mmCIF file of C-alpha atoms in Angstrom:
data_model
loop_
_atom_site.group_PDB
_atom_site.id
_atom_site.type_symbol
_atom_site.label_atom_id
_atom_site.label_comp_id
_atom_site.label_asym_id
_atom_site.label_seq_id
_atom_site.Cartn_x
_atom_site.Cartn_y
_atom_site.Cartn_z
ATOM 1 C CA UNK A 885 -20.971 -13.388 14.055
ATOM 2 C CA UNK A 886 -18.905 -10.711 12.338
ATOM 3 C CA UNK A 887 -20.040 -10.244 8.754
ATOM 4 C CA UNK A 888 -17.892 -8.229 6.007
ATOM 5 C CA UNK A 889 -18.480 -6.857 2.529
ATOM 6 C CA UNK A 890 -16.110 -6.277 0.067
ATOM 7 C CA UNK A 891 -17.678 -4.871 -2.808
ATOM 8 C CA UNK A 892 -14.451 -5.067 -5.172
ATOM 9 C CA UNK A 893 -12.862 -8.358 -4.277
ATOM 10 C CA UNK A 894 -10.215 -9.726 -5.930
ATOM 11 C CA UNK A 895 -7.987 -12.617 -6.592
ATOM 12 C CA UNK A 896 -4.824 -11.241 -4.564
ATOM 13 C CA UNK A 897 -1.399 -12.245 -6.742
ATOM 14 C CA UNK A 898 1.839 -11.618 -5.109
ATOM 15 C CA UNK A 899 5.082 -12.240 -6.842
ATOM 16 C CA UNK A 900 8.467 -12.357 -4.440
ATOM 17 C CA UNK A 901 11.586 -10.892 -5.579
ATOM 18 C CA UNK A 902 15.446 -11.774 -4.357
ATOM 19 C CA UNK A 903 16.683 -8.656 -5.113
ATOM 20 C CA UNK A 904 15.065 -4.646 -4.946
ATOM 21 C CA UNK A 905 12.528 -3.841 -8.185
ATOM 22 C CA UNK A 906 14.246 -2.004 -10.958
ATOM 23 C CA UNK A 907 12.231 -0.235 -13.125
ATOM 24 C CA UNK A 908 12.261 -1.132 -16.756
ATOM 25 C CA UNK A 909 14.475 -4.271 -15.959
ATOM 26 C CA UNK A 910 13.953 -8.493 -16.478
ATOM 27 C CA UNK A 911 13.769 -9.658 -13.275
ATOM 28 C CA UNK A 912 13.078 -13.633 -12.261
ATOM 29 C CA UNK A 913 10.411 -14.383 -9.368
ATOM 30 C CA UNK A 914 11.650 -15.914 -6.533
ATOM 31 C CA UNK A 915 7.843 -17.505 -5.940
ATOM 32 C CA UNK A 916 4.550 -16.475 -6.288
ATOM 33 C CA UNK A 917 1.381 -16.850 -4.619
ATOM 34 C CA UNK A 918 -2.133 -16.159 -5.325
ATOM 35 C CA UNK A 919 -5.491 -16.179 -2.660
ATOM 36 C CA UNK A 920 -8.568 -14.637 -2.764
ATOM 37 C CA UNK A 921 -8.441 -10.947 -1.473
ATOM 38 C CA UNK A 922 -10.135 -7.634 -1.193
ATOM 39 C CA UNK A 923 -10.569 -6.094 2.499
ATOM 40 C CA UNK A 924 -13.449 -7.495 3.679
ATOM 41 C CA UNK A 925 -12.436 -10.939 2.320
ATOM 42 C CA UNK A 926 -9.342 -10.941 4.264
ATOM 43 C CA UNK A 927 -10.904 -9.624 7.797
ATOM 44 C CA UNK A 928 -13.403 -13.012 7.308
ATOM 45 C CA UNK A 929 -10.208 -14.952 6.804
ATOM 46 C CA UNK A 930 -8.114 -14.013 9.447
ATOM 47 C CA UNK A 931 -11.399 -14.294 11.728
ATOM 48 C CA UNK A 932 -12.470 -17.954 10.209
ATOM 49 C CA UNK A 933 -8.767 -18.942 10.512
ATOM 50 C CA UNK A 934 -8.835 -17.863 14.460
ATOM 51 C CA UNK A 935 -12.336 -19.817 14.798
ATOM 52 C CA UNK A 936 -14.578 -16.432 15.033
ATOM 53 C CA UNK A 937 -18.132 -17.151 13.269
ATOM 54 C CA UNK A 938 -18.010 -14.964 9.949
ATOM 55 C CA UNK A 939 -19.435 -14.359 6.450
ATOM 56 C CA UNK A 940 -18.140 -12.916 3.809
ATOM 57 C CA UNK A 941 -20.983 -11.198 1.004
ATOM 58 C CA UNK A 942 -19.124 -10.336 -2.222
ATOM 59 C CA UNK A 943 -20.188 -10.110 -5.808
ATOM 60 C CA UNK A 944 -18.875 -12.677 -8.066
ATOM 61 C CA UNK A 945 -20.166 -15.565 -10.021
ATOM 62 C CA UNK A 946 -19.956 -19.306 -8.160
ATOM 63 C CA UNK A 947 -17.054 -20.448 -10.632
ATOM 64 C CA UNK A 948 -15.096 -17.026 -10.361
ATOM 65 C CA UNK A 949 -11.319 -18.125 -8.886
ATOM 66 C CA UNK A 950 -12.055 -15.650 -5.506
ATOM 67 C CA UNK A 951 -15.073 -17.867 -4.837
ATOM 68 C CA UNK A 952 -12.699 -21.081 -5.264
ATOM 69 C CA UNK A 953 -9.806 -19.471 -2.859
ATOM 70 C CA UNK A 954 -12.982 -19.219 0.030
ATOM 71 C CA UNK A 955 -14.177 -22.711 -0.884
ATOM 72 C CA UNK A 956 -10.560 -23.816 -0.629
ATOM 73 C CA UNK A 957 -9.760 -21.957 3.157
ATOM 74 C CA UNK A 958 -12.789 -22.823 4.569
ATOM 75 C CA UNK A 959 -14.832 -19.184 4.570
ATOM 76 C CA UNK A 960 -18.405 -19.421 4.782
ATOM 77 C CA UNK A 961 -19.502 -16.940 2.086
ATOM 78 C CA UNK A 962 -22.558 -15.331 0.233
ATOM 79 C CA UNK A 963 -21.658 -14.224 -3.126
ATOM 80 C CA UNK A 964 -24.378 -12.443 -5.727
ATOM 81 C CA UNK A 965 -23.531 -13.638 -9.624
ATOM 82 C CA UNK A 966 -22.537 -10.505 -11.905
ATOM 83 C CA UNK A 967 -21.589 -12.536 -15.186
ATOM 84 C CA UNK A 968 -18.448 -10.740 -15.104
ATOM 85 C CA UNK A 969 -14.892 -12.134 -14.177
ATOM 86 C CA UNK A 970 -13.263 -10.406 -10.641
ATOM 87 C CA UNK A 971 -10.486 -8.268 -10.507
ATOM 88 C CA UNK A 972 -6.564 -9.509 -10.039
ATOM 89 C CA UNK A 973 -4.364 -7.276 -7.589
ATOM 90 C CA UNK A 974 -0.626 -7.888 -8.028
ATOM 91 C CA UNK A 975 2.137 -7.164 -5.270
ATOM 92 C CA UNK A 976 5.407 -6.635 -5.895
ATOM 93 C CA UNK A 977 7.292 -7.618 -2.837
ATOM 94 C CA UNK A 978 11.053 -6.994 -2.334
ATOM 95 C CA UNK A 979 13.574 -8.906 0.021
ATOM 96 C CA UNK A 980 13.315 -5.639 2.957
ATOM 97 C CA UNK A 981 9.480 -6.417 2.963
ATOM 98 C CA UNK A 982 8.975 -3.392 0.304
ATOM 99 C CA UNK A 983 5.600 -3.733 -1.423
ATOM 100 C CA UNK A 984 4.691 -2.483 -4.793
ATOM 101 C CA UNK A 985 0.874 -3.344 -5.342
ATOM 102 C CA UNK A 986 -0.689 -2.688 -9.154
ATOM 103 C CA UNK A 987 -4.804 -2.864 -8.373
ATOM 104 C CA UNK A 988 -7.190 -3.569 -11.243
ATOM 105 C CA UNK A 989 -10.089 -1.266 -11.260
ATOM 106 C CA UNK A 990 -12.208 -4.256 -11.016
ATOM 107 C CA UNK A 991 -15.926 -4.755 -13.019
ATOM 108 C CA UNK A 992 -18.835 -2.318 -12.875
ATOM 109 C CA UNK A 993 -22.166 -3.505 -10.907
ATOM 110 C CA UNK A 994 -24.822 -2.180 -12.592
ATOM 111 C CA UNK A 995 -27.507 -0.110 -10.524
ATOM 112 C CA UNK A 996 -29.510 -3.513 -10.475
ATOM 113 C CA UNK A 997 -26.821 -5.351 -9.377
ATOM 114 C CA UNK A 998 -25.829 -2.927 -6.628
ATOM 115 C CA UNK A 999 -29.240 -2.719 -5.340
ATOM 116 C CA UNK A 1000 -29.089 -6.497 -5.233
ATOM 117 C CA UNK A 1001 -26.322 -6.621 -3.120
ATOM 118 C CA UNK A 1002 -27.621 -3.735 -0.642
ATOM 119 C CA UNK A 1003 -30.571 -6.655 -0.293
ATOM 120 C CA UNK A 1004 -28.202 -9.099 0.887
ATOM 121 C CA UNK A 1005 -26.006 -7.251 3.032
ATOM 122 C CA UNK A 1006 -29.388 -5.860 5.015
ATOM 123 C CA UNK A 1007 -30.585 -9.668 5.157
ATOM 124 C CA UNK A 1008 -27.482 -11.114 6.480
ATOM 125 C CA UNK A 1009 -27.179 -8.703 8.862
ATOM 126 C CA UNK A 1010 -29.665 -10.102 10.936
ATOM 127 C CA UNK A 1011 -28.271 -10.899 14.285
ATOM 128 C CA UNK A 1012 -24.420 -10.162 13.203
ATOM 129 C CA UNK A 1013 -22.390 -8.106 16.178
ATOM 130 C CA UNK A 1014 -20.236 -6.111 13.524
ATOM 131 C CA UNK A 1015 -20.804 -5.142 9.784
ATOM 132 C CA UNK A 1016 -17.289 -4.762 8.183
ATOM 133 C CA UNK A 1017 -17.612 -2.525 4.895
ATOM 134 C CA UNK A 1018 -14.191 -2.530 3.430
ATOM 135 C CA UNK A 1019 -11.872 -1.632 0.193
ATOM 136 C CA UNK A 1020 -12.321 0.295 -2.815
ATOM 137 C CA UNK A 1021 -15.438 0.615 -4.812
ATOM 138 C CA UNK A 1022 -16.492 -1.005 -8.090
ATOM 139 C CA UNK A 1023 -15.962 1.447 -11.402
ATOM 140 C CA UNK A 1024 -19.263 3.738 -11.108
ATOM 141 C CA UNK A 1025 -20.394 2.983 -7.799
ATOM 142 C CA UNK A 1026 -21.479 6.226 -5.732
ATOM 143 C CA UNK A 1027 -18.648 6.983 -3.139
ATOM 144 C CA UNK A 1028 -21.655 6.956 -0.745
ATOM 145 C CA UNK A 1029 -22.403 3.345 -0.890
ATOM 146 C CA UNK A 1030 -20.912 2.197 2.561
ATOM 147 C CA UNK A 1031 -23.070 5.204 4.545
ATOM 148 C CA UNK A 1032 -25.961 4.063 2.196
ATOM 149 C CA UNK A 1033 -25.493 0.596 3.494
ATOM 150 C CA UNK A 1034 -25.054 1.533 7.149
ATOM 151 C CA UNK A 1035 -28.122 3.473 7.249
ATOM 152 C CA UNK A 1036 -30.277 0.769 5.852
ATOM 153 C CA UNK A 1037 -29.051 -1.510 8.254
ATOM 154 C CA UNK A 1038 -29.784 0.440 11.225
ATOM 155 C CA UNK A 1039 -32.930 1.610 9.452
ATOM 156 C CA UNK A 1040 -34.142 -2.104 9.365
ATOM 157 C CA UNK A 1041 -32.867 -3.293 12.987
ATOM 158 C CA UNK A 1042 -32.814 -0.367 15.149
ATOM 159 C CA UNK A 1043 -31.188 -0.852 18.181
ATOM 160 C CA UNK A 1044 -30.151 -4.501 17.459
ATOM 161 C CA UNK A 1045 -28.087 -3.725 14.282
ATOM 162 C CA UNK A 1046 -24.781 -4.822 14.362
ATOM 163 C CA UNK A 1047 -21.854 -2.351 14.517
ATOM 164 C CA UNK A 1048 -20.535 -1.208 11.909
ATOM 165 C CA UNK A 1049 -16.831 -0.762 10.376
ATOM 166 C CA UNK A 1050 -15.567 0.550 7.751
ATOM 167 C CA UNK A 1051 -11.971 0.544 6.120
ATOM 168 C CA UNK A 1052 -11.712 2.225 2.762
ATOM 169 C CA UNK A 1053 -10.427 5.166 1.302
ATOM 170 C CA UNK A 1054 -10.488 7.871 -0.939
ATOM 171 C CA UNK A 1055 -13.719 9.323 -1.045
ATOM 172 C CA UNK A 1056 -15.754 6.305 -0.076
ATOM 173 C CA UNK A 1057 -13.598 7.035 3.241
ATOM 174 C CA UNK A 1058 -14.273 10.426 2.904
ATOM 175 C CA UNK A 1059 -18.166 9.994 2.933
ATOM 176 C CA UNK A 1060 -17.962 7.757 5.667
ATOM 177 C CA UNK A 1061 -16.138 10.030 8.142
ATOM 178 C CA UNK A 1062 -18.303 12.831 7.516
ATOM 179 C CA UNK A 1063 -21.626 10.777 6.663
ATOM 180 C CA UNK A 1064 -24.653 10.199 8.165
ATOM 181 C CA UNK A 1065 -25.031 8.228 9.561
ATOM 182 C CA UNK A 1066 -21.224 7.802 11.029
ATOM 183 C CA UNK A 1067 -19.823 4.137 11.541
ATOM 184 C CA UNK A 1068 -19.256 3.074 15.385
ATOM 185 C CA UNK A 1069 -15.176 2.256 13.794
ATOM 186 C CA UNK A 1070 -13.046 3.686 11.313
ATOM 187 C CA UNK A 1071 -9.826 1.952 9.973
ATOM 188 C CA UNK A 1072 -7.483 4.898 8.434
ATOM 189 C CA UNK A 1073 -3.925 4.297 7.833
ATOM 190 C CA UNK A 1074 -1.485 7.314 8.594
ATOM 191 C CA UNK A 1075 -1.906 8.881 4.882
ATOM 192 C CA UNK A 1076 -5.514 8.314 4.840
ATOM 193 C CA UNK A 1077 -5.671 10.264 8.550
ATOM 194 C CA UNK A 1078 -3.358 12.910 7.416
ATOM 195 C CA UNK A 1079 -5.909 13.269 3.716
ATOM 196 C CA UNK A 1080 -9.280 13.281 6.373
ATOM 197 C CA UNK A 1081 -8.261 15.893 8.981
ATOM 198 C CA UNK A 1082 -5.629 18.381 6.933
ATOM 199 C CA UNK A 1083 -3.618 17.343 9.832
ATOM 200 C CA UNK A 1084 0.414 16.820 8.869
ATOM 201 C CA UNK A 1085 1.435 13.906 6.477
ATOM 202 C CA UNK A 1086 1.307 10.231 6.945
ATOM 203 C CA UNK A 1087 5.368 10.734 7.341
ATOM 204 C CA UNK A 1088 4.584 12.995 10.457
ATOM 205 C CA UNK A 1089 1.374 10.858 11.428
ATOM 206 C CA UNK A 1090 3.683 7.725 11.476
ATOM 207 C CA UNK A 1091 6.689 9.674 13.801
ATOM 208 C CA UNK A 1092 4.437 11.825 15.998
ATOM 209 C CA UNK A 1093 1.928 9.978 17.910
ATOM 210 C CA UNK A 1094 0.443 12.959 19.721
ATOM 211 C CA UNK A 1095 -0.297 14.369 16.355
ATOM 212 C CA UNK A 1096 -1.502 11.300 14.770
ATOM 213 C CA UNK A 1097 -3.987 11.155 18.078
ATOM 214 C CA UNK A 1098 -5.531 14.518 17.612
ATOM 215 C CA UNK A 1099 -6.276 13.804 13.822
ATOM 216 C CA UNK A 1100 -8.146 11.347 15.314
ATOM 217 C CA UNK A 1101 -9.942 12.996 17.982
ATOM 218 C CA UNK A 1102 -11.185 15.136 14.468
ATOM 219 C CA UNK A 1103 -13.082 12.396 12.939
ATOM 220 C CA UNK A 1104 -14.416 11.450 16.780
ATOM 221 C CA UNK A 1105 -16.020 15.414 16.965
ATOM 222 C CA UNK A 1106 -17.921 14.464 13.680
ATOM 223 C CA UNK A 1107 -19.261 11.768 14.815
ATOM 224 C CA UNK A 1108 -17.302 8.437 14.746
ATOM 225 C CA UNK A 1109 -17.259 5.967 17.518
ATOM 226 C CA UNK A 1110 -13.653 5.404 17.603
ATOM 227 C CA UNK A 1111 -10.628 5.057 15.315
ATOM 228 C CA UNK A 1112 -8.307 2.046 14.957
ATOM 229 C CA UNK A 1113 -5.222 4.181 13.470
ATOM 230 C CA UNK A 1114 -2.924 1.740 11.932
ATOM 231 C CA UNK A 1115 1.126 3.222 11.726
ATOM 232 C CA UNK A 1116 3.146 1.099 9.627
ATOM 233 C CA UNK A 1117 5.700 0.092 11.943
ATOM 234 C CA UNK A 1118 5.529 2.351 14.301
ATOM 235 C CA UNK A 1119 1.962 0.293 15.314
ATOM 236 C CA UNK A 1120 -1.397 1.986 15.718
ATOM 237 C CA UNK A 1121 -3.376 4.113 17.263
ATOM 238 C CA UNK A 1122 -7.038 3.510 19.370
ATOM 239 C CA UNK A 1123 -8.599 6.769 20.078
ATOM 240 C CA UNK A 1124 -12.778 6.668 21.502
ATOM 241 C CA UNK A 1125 -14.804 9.083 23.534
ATOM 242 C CA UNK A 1126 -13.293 7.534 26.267
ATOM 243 C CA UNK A 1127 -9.860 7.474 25.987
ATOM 244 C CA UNK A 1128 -6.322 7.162 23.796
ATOM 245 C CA UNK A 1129 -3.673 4.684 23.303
ATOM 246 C CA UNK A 1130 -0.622 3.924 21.335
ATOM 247 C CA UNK A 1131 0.629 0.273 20.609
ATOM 248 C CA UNK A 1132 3.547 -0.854 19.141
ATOM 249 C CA UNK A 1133 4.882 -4.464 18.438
ATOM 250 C CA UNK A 1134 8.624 -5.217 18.592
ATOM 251 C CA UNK A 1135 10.062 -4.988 15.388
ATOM 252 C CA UNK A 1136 9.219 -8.083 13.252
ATOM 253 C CA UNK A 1137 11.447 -9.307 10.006
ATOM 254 C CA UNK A 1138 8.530 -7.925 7.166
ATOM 255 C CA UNK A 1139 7.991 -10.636 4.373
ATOM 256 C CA UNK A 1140 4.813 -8.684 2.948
ATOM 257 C CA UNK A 1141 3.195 -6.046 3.948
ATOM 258 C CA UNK A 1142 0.034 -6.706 1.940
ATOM 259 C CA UNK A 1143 -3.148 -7.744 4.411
ATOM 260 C CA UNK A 1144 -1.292 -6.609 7.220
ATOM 261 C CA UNK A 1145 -4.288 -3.890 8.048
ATOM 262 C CA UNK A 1146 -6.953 -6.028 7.383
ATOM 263 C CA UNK A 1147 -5.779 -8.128 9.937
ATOM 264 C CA UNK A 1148 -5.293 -5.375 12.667
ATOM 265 C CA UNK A 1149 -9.066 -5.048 12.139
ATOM 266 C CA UNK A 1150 -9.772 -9.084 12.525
ATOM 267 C CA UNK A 1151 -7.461 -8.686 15.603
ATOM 268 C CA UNK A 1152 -9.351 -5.897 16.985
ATOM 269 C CA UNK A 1153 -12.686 -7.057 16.502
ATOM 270 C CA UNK A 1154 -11.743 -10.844 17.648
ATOM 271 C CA UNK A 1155 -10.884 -8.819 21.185
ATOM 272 C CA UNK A 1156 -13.811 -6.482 20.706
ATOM 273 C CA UNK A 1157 -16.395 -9.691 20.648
ATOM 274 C CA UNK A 1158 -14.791 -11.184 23.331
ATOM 275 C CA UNK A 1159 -15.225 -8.560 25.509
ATOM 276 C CA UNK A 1160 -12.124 -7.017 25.877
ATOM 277 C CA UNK A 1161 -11.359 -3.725 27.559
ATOM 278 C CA UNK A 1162 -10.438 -0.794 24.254
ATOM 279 C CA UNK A 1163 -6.638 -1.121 24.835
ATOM 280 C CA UNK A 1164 -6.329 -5.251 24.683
ATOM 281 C CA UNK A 1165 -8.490 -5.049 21.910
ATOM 282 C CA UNK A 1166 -5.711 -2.402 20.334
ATOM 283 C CA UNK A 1167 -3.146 -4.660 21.505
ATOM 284 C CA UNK A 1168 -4.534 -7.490 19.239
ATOM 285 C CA UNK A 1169 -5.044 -5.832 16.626
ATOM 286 C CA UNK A 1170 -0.971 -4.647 16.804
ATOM 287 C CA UNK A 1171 -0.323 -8.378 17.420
ATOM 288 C CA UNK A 1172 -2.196 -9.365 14.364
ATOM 289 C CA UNK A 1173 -1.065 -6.749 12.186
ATOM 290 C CA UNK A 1174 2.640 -7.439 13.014
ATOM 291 C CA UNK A 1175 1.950 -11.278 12.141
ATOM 292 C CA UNK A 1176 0.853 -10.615 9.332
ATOM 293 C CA UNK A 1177 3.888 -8.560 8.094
ATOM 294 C CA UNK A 1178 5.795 -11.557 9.015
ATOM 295 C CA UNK A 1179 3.562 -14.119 6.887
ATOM 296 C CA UNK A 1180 5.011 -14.256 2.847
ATOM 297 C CA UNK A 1181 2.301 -12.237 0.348
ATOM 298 C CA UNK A 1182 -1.255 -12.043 1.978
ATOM 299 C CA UNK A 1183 -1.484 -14.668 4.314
ATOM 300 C CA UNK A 1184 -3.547 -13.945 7.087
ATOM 301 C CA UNK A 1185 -2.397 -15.074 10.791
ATOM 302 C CA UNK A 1186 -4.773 -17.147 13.247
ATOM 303 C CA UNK A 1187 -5.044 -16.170 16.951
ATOM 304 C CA UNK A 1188 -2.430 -18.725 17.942
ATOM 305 C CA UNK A 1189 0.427 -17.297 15.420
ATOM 306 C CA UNK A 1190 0.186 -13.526 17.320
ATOM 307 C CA UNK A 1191 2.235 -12.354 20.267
ATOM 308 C CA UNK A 1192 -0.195 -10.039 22.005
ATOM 309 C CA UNK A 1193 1.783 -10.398 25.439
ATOM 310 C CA UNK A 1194 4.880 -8.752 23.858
ATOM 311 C CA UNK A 1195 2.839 -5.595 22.618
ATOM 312 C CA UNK A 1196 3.456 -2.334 24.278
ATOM 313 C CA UNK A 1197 0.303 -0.165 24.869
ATOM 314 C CA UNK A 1198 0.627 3.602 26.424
ATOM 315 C CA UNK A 1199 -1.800 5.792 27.083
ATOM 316 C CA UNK A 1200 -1.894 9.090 25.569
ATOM 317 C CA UNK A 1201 -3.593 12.392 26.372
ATOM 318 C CA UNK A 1202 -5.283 14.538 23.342
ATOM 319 C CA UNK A 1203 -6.440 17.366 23.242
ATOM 320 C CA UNK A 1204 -8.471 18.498 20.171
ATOM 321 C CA UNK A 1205 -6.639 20.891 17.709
ATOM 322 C CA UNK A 1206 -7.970 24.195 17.109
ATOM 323 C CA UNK A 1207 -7.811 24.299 12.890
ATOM 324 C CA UNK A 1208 -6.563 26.726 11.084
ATOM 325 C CA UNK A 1209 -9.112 27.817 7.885
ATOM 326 C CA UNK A 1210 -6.662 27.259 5.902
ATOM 327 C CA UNK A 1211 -6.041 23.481 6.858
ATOM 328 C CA UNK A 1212 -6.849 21.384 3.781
ATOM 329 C CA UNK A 1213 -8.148 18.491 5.399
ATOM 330 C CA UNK A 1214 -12.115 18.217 4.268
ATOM 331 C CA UNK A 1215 -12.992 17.528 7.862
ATOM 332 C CA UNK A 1216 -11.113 20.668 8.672
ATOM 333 C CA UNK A 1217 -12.671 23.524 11.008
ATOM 334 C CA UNK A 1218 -12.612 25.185 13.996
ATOM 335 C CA UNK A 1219 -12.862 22.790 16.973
ATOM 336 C CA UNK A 1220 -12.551 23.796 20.603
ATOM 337 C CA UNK A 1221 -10.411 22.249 22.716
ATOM 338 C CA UNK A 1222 -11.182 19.272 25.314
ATOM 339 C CA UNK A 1223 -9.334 16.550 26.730
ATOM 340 C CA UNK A 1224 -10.235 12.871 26.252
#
């Protein structure tokens, strides 16, 4: 069972345009769409949708509209009442697949609240193969939260806790690639790599795979058990103790880009829990992601809508960078080289 938390859910809104956003213009909708959303949320629909065994633990009260979009797919869920409405994300999406996404901040949890949910996302854990801590935090929630949560967990099962993920950013990401203690997978996208490590820009990340591959040897030297890299179109990245890869899907036509990364991580964890070897469990999470991108606002894909087959995985050697002090990347030091 693969649970997820999303401690900021929402009620995802996406609006599709015929013609390219103008700024300060009347434009008409071409259609609109609305599910519930957050990370976490989406990773437990993509999985329930591909008949993986999931919950999803979010705050929210049993009438709020997210809770109705899980009742209404099918997701097996926990929520924890707040008295407080959820957040609505909008996405903008343009006819070349161009996304524009405005993100309400979303309502505070109070410290009782939050210690509430801590409860039930060390309860639930019980007996799950992966944790999945994902999106932004609530207004006034420590940035420290998701390495809080993974150290209770393993605190309370020991060797039997479940693995943990975690797919954030900002410093919630921040915390959890330098905190400990350090999650077994970490989900970055090219600007959030290039913000960790100091190393290039999500531009360069994006066009230079060798690159993008030693920013995320960094994070592995401080202590996380591998990095699922995802590149935009250029694919993603799987770099562990034990090896690098590179996958790339053959171009799809994008519809929406929204979800598209929280599927990559459904994808990769469906492999992962079926016992898949690190680079077919890359390779789904490629053939997810590109689904995804191919599916109108943020619909998630089930196992039968992705084309791993057609997926194109290369191996790649790293070597660690040695860091300049002036690099401006907060993991940033000086690292000695080795070869994975």
């Amino acid at each position: 069972m693969i649970l997820t938390l999303t401690a900021n859910p929402s009620i995802d809104r996406t609006v599709d345009l015929s013609a390219p956003l103008l700024r300060g213009a009347v434009q008409r909708a071409t259609h609109v769409v609305q599910e519930a959303g957050g990370k976490g949320v989406n990773v437990s629909r993509a999985l329930a949708m591909s008949g993986t065994r999931t919950l999803a633990v979010l705050p929210g009260d049993d009438d709020d509209p997210v809770l109705t979009g899980l009742r209404s797919v099918s997701v097996p869920f926990r929520n924890l009442p707040i008295g407080a409405s959820l957040r609505i994300n909008t996405a903008i999406t343009e006819p070349d697949g161009t996304t524009t996404k405005i993100n309400e901040p979303g309502p505070e949890l109070s410290p009782e609240r939050l210690e509430d949910l801590l409860a039930v996302v060390v309860a639930e854990s019980d007996g799950a193969d992966w944790l999945v801590l994902a999106g932004s935090l609530p207004p006034g929630v420590p940035p420290t939260f998701y390495t809080r949560v993974t150290a209770a967990v393993r605190e309370t099962y020991g060797s039997s806790a479940p693995r943990v993920a975690i797919d954030s950013s900002g410093e919630p990401l921040l915390e959890a690639a330098g905190g400990v203690p350090a999650p077994d997978l970490l989900k970055p996208n090219a600007e959030e790599l290039s913000e960790l490590t100091g190393i290039g820009s999500g531009d360069e990340l994006e066009q230079d795979f060798e690159l993008a591959a030693k920013a995320c040897a960094v994070l592995i030297t401080a202590g996380v058990g591998a990095v699922l890299a995802t590149l935009g179109s250029k694919g993603a990245l799987l770099v562990t103790n034990a090896g690098a890869w590179h996958a790339v899907h053959p171009p799809v036509t994008a519809r929406s880009t929204v979800g598209a990364g929280d599927s990559a991580l459904a994808g990769y964890l469906l492999a992962h829990s079926a016992g898949e070897l690190p680079e077919n469990c890359l390779r789904q999470a490629v053939a997810h992601g590109s689904a995804a991108a191919a599916l109108p606002g943020s619909t998630v894909p089930s196992l039968d809508q992705t084309t791993p087959a057609v997926v194109v995985v290369t191996p790649l050697m790293v070597t660690l960078p040695v860091i300049e002090p002036s690099a401006t990347g907060p993991l940033a030091g000086s690292l000695a080289q080795e070869e994975i």
